[in-house]
PDB file of C-alpha atoms in Angstrom:
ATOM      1  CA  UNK A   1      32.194 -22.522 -79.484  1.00  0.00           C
ATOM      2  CA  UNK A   2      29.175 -22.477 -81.668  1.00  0.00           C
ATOM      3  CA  UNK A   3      29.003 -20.449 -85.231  1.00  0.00           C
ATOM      4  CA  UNK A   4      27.050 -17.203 -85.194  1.00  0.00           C
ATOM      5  CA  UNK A   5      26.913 -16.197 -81.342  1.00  0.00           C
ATOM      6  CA  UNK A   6      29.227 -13.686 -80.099  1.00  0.00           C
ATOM      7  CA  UNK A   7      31.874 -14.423 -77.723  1.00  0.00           C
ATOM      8  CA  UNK A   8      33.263 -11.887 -74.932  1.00  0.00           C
ATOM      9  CA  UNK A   9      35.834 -12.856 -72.134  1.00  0.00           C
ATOM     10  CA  UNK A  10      34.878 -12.206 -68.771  1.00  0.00           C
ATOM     11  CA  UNK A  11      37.292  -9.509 -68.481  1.00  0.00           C
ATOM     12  CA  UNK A  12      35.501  -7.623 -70.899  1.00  0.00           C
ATOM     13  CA  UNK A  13      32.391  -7.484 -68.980  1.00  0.00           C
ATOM     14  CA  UNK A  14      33.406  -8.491 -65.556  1.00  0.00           C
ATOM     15  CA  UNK A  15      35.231  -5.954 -62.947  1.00  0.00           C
ATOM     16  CA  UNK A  16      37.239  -8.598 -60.560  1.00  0.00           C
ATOM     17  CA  UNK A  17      37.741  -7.423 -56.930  1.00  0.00           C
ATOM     18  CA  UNK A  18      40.098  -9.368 -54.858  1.00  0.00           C
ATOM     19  CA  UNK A  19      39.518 -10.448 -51.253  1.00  0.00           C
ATOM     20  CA  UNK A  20      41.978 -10.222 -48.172  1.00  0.00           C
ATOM     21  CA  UNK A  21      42.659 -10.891 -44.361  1.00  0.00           C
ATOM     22  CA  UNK A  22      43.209  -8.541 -41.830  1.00  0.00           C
ATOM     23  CA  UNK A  23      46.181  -9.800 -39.747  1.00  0.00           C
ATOM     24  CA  UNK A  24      44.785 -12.099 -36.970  1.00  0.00           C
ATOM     25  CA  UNK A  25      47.309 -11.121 -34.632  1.00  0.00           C
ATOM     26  CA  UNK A  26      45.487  -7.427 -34.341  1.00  0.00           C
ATOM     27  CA  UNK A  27      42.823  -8.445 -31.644  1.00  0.00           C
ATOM     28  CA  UNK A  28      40.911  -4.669 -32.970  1.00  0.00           C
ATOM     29  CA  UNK A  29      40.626  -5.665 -36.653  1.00  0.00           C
ATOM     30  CA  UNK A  30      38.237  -8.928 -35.014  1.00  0.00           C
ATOM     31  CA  UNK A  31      37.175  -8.090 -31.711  1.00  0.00           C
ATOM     32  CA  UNK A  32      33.531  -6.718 -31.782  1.00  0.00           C
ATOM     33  CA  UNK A  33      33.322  -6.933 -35.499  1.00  0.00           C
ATOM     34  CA  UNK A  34      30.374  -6.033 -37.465  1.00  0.00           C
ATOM     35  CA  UNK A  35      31.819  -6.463 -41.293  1.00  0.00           C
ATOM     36  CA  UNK A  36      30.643 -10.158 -42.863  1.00  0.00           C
ATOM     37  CA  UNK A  37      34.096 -11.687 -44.033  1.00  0.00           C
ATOM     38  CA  UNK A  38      33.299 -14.458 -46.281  1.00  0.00           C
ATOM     39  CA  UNK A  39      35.066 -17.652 -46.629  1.00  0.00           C
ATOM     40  CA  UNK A  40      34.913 -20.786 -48.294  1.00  0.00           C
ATOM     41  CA  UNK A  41      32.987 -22.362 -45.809  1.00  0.00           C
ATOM     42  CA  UNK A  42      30.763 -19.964 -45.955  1.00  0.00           C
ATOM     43  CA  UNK A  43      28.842 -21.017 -49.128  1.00  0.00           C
ATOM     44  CA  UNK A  44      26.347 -23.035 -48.052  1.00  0.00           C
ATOM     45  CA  UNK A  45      23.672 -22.053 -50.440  1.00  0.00           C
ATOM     46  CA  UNK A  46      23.263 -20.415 -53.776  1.00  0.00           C
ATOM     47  CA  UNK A  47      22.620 -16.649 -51.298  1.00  0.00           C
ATOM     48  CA  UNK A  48      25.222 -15.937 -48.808  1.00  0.00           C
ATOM     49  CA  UNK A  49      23.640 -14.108 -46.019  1.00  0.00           C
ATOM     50  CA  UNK A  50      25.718 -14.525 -43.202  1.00  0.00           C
ATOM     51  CA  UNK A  51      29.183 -15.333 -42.207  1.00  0.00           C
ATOM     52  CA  UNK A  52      31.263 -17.309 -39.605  1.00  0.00           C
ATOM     53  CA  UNK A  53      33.506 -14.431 -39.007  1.00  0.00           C
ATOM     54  CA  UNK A  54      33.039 -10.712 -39.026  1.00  0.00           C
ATOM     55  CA  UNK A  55      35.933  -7.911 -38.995  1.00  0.00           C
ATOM     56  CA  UNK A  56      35.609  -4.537 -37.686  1.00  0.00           C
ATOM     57  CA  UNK A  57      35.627  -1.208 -39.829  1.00  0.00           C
ATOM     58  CA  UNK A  58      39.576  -0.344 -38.586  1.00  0.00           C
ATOM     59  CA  UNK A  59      40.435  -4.871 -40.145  1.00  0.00           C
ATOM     60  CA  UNK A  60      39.061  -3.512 -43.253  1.00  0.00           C
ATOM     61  CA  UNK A  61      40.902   0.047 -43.368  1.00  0.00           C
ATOM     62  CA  UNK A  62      43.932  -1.476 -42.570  1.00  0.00           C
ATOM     63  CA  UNK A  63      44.158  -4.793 -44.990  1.00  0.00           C
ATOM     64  CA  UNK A  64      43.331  -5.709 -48.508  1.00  0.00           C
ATOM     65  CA  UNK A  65      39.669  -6.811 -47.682  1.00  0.00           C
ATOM     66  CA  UNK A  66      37.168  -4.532 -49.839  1.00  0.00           C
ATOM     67  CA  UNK A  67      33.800  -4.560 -49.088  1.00  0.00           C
ATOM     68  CA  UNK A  68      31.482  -6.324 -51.596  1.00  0.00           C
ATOM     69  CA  UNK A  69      27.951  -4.603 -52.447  1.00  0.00           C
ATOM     70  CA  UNK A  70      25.133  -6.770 -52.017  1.00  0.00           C
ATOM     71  CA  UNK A  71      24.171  -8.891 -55.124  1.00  0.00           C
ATOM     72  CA  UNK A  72      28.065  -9.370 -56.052  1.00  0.00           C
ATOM     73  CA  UNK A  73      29.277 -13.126 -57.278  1.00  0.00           C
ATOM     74  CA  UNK A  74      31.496 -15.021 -55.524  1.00  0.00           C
ATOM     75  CA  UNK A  75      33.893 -17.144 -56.693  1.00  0.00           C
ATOM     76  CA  UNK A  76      36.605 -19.598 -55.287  1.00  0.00           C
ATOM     77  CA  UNK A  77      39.729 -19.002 -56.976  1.00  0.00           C
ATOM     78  CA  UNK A  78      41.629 -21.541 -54.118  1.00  0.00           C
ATOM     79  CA  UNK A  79      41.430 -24.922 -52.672  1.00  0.00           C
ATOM     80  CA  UNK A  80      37.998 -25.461 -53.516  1.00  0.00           C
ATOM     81  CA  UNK A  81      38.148 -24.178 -56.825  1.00  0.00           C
ATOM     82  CA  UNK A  82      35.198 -22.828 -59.113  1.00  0.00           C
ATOM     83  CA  UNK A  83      32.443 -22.885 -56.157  1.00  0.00           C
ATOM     84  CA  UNK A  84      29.927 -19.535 -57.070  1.00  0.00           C
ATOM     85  CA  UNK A  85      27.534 -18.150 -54.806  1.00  0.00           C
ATOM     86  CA  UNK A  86      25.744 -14.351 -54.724  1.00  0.00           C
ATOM     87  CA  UNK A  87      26.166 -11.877 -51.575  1.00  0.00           C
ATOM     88  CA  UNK A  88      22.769 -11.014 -50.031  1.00  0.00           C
ATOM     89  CA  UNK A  89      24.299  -8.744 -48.337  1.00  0.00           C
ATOM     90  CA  UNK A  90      27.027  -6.330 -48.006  1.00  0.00           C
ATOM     91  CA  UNK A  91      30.607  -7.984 -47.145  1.00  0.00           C
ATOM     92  CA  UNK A  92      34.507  -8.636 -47.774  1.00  0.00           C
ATOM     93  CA  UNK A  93      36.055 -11.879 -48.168  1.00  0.00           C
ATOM     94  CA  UNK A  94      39.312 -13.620 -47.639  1.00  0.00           C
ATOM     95  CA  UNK A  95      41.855 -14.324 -50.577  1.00  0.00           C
ATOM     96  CA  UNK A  96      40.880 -17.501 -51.424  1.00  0.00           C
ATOM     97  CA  UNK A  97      37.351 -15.754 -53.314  1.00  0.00           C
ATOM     98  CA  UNK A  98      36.848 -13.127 -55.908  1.00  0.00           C
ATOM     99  CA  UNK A  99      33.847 -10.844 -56.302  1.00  0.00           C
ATOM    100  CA  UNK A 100      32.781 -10.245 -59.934  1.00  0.00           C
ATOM    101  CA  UNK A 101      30.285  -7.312 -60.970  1.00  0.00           C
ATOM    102  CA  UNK A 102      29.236  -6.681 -64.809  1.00  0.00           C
ATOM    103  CA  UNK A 103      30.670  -3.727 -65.670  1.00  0.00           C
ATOM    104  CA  UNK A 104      27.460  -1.302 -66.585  1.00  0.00           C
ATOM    105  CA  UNK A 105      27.390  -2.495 -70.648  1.00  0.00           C
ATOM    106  CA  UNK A 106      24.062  -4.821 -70.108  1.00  0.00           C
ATOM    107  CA  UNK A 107      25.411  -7.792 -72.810  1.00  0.00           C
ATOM    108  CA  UNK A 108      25.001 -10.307 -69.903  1.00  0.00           C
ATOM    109  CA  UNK A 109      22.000 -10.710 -67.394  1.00  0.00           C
ATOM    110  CA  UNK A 110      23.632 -11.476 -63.820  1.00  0.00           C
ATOM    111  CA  UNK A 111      21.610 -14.444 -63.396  1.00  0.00           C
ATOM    112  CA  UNK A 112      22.669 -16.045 -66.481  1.00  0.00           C
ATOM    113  CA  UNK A 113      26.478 -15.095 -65.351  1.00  0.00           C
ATOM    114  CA  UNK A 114      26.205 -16.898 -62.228  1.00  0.00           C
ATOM    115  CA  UNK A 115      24.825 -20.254 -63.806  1.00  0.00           C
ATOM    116  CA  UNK A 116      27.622 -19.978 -66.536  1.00  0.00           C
ATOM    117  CA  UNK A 117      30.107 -19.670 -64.021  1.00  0.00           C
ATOM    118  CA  UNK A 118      28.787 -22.725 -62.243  1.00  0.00           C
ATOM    119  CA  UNK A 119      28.495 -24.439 -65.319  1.00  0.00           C
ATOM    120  CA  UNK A 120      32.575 -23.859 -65.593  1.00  0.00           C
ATOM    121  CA  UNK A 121      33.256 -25.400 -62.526  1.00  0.00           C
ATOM    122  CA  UNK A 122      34.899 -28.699 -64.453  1.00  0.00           C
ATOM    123  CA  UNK A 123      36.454 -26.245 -66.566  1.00  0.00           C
ATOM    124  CA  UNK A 124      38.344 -24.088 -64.831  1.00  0.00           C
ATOM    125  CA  UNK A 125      39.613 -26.896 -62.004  1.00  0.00           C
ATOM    126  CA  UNK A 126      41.534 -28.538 -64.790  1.00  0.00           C
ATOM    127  CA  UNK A 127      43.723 -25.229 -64.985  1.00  0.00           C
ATOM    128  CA  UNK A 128      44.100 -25.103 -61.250  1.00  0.00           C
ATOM    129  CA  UNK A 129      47.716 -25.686 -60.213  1.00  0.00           C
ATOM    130  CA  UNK A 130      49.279 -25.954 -56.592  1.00  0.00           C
ATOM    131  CA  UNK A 131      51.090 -28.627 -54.665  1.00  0.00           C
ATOM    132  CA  UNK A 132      49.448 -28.520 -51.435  1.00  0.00           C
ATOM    133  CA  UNK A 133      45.772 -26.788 -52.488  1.00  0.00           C
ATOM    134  CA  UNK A 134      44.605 -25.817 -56.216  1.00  0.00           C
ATOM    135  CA  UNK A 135      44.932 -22.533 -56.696  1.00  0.00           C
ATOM    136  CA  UNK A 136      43.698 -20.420 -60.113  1.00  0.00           C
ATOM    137  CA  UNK A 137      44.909 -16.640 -60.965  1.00  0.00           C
ATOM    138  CA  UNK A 138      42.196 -14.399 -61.664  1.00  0.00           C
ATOM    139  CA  UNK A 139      43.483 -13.827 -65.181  1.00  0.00           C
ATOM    140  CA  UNK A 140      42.428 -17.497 -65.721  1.00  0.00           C
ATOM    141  CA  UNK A 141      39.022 -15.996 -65.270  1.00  0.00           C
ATOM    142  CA  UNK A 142      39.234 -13.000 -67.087  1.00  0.00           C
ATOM    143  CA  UNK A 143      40.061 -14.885 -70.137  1.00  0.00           C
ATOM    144  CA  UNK A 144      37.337 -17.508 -70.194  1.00  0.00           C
ATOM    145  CA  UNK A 145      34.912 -16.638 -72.919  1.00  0.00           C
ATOM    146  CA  UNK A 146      30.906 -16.158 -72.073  1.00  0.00           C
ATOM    147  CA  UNK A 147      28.381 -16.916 -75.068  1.00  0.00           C
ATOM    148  CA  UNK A 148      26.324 -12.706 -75.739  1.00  0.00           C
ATOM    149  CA  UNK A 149      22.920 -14.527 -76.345  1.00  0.00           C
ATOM    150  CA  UNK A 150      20.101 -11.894 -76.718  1.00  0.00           C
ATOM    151  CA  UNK A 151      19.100 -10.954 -73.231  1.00  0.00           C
ATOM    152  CA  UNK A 152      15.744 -12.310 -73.783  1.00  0.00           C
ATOM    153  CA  UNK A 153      17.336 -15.472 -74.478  1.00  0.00           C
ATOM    154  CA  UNK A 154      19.845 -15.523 -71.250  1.00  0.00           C
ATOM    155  CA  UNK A 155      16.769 -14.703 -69.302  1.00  0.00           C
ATOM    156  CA  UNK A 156      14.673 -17.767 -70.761  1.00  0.00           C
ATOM    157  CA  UNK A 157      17.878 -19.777 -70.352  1.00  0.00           C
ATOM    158  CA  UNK A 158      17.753 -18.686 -65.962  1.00  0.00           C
ATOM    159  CA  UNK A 159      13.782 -19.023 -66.224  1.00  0.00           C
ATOM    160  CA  UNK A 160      14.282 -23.142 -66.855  1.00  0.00           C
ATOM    161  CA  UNK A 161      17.585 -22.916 -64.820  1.00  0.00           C
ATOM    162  CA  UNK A 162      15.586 -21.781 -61.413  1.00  0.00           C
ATOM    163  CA  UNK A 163      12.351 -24.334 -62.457  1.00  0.00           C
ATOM    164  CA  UNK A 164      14.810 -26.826 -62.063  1.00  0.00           C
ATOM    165  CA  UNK A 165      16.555 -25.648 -59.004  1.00  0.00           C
ATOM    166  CA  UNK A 166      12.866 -25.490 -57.224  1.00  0.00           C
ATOM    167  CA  UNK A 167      12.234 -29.135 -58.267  1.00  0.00           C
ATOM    168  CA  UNK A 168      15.435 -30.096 -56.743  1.00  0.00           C
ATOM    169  CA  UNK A 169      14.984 -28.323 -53.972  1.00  0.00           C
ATOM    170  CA  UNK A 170      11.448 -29.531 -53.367  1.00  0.00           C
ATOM    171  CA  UNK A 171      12.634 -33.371 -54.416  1.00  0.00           C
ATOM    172  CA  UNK A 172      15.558 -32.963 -51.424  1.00  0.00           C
ATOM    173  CA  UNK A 173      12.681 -31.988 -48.751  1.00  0.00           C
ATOM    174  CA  UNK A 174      10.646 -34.204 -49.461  1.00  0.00           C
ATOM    175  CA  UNK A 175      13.149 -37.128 -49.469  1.00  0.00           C
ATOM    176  CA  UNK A 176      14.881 -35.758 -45.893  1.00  0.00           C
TER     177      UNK A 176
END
């Protein structure tokens, strides 16, 4: 940690919302469903927009699944451990991903959050335990500490971050 810049954990800013699965055996919780249910294999790109799988409004009354606002990170808290995306739209996910919202105290610019938590990703796999698939509890999470730069600063810091996405993304086209 560097001298002079304020520390918070991601608890103290951060509300975590877990995901769930309606039971698959309940053909009405799937059948006809219009919900986005997120998975792992759904993150495909920085923006989720769409999902494999979708589960109906009486899955998500009747499981653990809570449905996500639009704009909410994602993260992968099992198997593929520490992968981050951002819901473009509204949706619930399984267990294996938590949503995280700032909690309304404005210390930390969402953008910036999402780049540190992909800048974590090394991080946080070396706590992840499991014999068959890594697995990390959300208080893992909650206690990881996030630099409170000045928000001009945080936003300079995503400014550079999404000049060099673009150039990556423009290098990839051109090379495919």
């Amino acid at each position: 940690m560097i001298k002079n810049i304020q520390y918070k954990k991601l608890g103290e800013i951060c509300d975590f919302i877990s995901g769930g699965t309606p039971s698959k055996s309940k053909n009405e919780y799937w059948k006809n469903g219009n919900i986005p249910w997120i998975k792992i294999s759904d993150f495909k790109e920085k923006y989720i927009k769409c999902s494999d799988e979708k589960i109906t409004k009486n899955g998500l009354e009747n499981s653990s699944a809570k449905l996500l606002k639009k704009g909410t990170i994602l993260y992968t808290i099992f198997a593929s451990v520490g992968k981050v995306a951002i819901l473009d739209i509204e949706a619930t996910t399984n267990q294996a991903i938590v949503g995280v919202n700032l909690k309304e105290n404005n210390l930390v610019d969402k953008d910036f959050l999402y780049y540190f938590l992909c800048s974590i990703e090394n991080n946080i796999k070396k706590q992840a335990r499991g014999v068959a698939q890594n697995n990390i509890n959300i208080s893992i999470l909650k206690n990881v500490c996030i630099p409170i730069l000045p928000i001009s600063s945080q936003k300079n810091i995503v400014k550079t971050l999404k000049r060099l996405e673009d150039i990556l993304e423009n290098f990839k086209q051109k090379k495919y």
